[in-house]
Coordinates of C-alpha atoms in Angstrom, one line a residue:
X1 CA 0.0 0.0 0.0
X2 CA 1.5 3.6 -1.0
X3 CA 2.4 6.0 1.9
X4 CA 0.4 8.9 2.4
X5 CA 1.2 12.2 4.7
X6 CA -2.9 11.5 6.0
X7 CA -4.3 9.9 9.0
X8 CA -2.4 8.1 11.9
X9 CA 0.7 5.9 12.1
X10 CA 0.0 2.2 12.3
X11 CA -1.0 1.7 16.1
X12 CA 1.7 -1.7 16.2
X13 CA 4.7 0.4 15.7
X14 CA 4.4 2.6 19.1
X15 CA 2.9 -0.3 21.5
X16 CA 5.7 -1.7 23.7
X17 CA 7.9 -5.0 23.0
X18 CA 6.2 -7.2 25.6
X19 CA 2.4 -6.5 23.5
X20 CA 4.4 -6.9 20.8
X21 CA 5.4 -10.5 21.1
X22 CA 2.1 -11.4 23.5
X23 CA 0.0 -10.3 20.8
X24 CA -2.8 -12.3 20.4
X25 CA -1.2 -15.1 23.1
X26 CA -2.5 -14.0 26.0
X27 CA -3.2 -16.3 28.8
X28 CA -5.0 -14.3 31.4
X29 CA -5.1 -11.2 33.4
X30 CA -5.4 -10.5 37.6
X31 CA -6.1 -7.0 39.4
X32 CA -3.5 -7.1 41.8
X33 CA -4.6 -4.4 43.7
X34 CA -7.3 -1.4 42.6
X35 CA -5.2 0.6 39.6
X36 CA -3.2 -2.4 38.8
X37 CA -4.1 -4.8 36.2
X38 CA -1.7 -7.8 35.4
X39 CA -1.7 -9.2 31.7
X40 CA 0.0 -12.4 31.4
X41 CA 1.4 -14.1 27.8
X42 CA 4.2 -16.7 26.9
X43 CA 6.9 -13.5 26.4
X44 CA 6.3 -12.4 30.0
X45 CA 3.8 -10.3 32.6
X46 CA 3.0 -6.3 31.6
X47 CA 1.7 -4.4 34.2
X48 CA -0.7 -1.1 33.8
X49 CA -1.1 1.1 36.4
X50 CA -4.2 3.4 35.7
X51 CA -4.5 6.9 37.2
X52 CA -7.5 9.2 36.6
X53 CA -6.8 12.6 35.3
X54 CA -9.0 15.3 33.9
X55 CA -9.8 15.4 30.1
X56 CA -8.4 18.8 29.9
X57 CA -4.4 18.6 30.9
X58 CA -1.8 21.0 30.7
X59 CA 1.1 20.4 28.6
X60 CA 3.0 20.7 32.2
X61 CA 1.0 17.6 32.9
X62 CA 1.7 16.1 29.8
X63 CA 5.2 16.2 30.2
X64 CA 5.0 15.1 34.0
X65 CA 3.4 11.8 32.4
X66 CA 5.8 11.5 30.0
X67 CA 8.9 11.7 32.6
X68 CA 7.3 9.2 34.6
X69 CA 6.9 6.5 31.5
X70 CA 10.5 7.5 30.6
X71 CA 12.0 6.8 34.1
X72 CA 10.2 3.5 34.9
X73 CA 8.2 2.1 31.7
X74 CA 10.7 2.8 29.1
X75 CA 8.5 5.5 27.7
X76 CA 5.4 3.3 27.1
X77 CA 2.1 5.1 28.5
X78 CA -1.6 5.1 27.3
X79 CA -4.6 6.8 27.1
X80 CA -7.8 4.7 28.1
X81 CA -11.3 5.7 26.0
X82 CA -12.2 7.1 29.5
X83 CA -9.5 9.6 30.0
X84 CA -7.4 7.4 32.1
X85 CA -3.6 7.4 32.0
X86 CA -1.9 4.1 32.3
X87 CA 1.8 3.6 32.8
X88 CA 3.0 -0.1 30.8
X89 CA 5.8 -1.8 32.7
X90 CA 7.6 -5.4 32.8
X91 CA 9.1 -5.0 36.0
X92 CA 6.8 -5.4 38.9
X93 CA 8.9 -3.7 41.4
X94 CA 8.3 -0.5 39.4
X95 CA 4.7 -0.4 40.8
X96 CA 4.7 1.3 43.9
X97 CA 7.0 3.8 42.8
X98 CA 5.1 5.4 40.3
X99 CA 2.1 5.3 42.5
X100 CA 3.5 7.0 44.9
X101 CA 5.3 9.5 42.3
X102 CA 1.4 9.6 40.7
X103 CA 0.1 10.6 44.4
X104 CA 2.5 13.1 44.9
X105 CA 1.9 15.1 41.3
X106 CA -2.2 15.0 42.7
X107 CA -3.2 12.1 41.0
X108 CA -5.4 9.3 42.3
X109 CA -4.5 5.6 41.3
X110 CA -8.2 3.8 40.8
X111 CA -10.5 2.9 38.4
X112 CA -10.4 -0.9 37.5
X113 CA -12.4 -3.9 38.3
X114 CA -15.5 -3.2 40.4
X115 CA -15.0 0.3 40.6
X116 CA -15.7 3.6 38.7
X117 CA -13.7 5.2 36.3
X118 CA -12.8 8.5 35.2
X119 CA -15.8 10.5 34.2
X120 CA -15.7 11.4 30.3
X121 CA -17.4 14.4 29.3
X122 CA -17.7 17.2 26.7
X123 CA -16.1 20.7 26.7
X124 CA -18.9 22.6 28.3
X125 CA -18.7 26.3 28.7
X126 CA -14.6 25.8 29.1
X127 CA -15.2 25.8 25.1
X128 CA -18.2 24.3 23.3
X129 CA -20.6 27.4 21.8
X130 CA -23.4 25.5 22.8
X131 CA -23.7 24.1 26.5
X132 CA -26.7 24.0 28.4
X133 CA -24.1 23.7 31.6
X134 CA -20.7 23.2 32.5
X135 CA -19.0 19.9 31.7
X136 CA -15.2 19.8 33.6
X137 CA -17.2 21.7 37.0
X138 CA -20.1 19.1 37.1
X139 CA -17.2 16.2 36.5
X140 CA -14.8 17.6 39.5
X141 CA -17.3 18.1 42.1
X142 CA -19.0 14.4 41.3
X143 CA -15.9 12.8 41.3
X144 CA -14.9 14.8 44.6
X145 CA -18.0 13.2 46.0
X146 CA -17.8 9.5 44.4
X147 CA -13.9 9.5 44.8
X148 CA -14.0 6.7 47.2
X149 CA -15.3 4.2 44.6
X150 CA -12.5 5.0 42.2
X151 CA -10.0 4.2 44.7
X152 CA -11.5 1.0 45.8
X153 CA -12.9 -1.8 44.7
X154 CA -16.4 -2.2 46.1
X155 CA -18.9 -1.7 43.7
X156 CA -21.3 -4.4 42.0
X157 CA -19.4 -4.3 38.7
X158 CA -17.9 -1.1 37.0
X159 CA -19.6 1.8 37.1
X160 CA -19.5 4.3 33.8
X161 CA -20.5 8.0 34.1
X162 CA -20.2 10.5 31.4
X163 CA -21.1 14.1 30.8
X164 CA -22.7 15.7 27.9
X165 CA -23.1 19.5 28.5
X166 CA -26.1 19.8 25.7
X167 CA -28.4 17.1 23.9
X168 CA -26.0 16.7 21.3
X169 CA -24.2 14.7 23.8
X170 CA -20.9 14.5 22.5
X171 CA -20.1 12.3 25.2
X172 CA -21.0 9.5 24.8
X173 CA -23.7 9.9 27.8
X174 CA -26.2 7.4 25.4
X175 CA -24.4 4.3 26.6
X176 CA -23.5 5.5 30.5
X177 CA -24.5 3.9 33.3
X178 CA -25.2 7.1 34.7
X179 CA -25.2 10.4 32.4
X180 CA -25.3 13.8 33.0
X181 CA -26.7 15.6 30.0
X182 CA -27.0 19.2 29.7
X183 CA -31.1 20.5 28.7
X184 CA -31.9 23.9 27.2
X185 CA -35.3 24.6 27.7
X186 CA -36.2 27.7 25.6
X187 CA -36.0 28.1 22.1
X188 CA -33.5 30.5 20.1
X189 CA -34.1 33.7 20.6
X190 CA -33.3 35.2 16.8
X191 CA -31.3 38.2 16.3
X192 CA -32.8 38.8 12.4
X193 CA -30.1 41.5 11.5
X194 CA -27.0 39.1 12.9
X195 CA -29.4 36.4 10.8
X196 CA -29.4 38.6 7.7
X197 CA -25.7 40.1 7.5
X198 CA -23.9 36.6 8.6
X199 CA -26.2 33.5 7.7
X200 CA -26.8 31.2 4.9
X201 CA -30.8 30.9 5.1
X202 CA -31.1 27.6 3.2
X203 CA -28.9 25.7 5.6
X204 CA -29.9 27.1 8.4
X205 CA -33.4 25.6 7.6
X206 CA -32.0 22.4 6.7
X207 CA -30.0 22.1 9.8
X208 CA -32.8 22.0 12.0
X209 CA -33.1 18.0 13.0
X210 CA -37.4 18.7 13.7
X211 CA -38.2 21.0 10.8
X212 CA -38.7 23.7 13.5
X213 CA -36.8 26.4 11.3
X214 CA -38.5 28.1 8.7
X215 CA -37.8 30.7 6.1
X216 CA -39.5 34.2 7.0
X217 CA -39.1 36.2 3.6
X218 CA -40.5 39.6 5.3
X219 CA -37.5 39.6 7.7
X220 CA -35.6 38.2 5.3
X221 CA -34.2 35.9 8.3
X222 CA -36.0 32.6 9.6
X223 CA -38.9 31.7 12.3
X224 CA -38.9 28.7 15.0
X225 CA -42.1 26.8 15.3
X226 CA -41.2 26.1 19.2
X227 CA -43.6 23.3 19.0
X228 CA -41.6 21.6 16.7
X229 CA -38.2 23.1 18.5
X230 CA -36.2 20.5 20.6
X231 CA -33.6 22.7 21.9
X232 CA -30.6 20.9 20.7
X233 CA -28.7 24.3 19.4
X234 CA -27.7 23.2 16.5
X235 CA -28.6 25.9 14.6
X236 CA -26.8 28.4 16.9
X237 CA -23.7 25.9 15.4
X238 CA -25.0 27.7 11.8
X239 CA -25.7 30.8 13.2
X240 CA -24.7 33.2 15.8
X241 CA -27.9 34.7 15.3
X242 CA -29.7 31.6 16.8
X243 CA -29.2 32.7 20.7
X244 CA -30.2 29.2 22.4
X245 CA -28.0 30.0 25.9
X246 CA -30.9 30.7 28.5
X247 CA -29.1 31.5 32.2
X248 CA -32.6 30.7 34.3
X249 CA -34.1 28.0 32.4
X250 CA -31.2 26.0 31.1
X251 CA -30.0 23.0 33.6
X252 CA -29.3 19.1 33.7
X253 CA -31.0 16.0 33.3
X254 CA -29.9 12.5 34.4
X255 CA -30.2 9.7 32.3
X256 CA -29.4 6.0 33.9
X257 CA -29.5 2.2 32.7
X258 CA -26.9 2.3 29.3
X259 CA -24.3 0.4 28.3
X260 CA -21.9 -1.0 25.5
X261 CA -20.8 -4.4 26.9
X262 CA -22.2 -7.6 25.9
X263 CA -21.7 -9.3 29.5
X264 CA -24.4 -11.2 30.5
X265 CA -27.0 -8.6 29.0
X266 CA -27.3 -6.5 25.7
X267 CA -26.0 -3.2 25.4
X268 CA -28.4 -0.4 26.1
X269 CA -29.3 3.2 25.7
X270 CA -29.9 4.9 29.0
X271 CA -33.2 6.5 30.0
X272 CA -33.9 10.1 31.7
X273 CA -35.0 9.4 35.1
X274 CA -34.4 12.9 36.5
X275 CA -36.0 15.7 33.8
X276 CA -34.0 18.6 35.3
X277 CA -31.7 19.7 37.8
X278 CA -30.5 23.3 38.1
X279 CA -27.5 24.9 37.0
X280 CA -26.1 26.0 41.0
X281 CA -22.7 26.3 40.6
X282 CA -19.6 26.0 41.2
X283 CA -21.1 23.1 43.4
X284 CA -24.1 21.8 41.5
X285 CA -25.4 20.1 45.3
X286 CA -28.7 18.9 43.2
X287 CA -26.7 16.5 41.1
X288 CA -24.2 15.3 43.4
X289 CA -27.1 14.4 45.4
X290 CA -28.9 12.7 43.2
X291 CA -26.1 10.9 41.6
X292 CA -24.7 9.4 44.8
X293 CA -28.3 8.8 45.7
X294 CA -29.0 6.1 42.3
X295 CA -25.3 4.7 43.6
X296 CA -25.7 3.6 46.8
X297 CA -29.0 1.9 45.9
X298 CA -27.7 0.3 43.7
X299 CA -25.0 -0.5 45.8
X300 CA -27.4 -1.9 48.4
X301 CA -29.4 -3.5 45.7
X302 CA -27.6 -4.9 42.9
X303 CA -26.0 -8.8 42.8
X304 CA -22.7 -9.3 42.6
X305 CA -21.8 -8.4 38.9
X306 CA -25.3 -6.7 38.4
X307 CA -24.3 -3.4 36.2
X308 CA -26.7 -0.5 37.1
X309 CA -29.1 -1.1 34.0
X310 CA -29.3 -4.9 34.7
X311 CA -30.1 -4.0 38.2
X312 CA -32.7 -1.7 37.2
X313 CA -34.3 -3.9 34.4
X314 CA -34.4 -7.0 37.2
X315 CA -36.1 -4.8 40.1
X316 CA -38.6 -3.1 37.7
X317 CA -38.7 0.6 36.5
X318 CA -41.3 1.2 39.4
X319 CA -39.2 -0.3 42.0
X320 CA -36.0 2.0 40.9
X321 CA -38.3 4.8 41.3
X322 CA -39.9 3.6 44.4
X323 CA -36.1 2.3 45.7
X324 CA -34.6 6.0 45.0
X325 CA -37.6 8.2 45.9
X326 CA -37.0 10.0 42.5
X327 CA -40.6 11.2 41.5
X328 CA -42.2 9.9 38.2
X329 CA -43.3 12.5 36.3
X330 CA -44.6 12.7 32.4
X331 CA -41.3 14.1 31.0
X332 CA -40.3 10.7 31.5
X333 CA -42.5 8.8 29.2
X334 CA -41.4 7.5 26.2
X335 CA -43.6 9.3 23.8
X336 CA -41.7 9.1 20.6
X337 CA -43.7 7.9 18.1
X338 CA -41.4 6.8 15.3
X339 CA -39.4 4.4 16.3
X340 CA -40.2 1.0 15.9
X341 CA -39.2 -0.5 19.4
X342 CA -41.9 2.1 20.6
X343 CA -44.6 1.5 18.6
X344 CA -47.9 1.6 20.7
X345 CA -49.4 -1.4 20.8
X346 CA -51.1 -1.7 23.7
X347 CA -52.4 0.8 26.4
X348 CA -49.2 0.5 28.4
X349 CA -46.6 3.5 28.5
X350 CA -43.1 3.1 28.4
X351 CA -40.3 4.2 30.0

């Protein structure tokens, strides 16, 4: 195959010599201790050694990783899909050293086995033009508050949270255990003359996901049909003319039950159980509350191995709600009529 100048190297020639030679002869694997995970193959042990971090690092953090993976891992590290940082060594006794180096630079060593792992979320107002709330806030003060079930292994099975700061959820929140998804609840307010001088009408229109944006020739700019309107902002993405930010109104909703594993059960999208929270920060106390409340019953509840959703979906939908004390209200019912796994067919609603 020709070389090109596009896209990424070949992943095989930067993984380190013991994957190398293991590859696709592994034996087994042990969690030595929470953190540590131990892969075994006929070419020797690797050891990883995971430590949270936030998704946004600076390149002084970057570099402190890097020194550590040059002193004691030959320069092998990697990051995990859930912004995890693990350090790749042969030699056993290099384990508690970079733990306690890890510790020392502010970092917590977790996040393997039964436990949680580092929260993934979106940019929030650090960056994205869109947020309905802040992403890397919400993420620090719940993972303040949950820290103890990074560090340890003593949950059911693993536990997945993710952030999205707007309904586009850019973070993968659809397929969470538990998400945290930013709501607008207003539609764009227009500014026509920002609409006129900046916008291209046509796809503004067609950007709209509902049909909610129509062409209005007399302004020479667009209308919202805010029946139609699901908030999403997109079209704010098309136009800055399409003000969808809302201070007061705009706020969180948490969304439980999804995941992508095939263990034991399907994978599954997760569904809203708590319509909206407010935006009180820096502390957000609504949401750390609620999200510690759904953990520890499902802590108390679940079976060894039970994920949250399989919990859930064993108990009953009216016995999670009963079980958390999280009121039911109609926001939660599944009233979208297109899809064909919700196609009414009896008098039965569905969550």
């Amino acid at each position: 195959m020709a070389l090109t100048d596009q896209g990424p190297i070949d992943y095989k020639e930067n993984i380190p010599p013991i994957i190398q030679e293991n590859y696709g002869k592994w034996e087994y694997h042990e969690y030595p201790r929470p953190g540590v995970l131990k892969h075994v193959g006929p070419a020797g042990a690797l050891y990883s050694i995971r430590v949270g971090t936030p998704r946004l690092l600076a390149v002084d953090s970057i570099r402190d990783f890097c020194e550590l993976a040059d002193k004691y891992c030959d320069g092998y590290l990697r990051f995990t899909t859930r912004q995890n940082v693990e350090f790749l060594t042969t030699k056993e006794e290099n384990i508690e050293p970079i733990i306690n180096e890890v510790n020392e630079l502010g970092y917590s060593v977790g996040g393997t086995h039964n436990s949680m792992s580092s929260i993934v979320h979106t940019q929030g107002w650090v960056h994205c033009h869109t947020p309905a709330t802040d992403a890397s806030g919400i993420v620090k003060v719940v993972m303040d508050d949950l820290h103890e079930f990074f560090v340890e292994d003593k949950l059911p099975n693993k536990l997945h949270i993710a952030m999205a700061c707007c309904l586009n959820m850019c973070g993968a929140a659809h397929c969470s255990d538990i998400a945290i998804v930013g709501v607008h609840r207003t539609a764009p307010r227009m500014d026509h003359d920002t609409i006129r001088r900046t916008t291209e009408i046509p796809s503004l229109v067609a950007c709209c996901p509902t049909g909610a944006i129509r062409p209005d020739p007399t302004e020479k700019s667009v209308k919202v049909v805010e029946e139609k309107c699901m908030y999403c902002g997109n079209c704010y993405t098309m136009s800055p003319g399409m003000h969808i930010l809302d201070a007061e109104n705009d706020g969180i909703a948490i969304m439980v039950g999804g995941k992508v594993a095939n263990a034991r059960s399907n994978p599954e999208f997760s569904r809203m159980v708590i319509p909206f929270l407010p935006n009180t920060a820096p502390h957000w106390p609504e949401t750390v509350a609620a999200i510690r409340n759904i953990v520890e019953c499902w802590i108390e509840g679940a079976e060894p191995g039970e994920r949250l959703g399989e919990w859930i979906n064993r108990i009953g939908w009216e016995r999670f709600f009963s079980v958390t004390g999280i009121p039911f209200n109609d926001k939660l019912i599944d009233d979208y009529i297109f899809s064909r796994e919700s196609f009414r067919t009896s008098a039965a609603f569905k969550m």
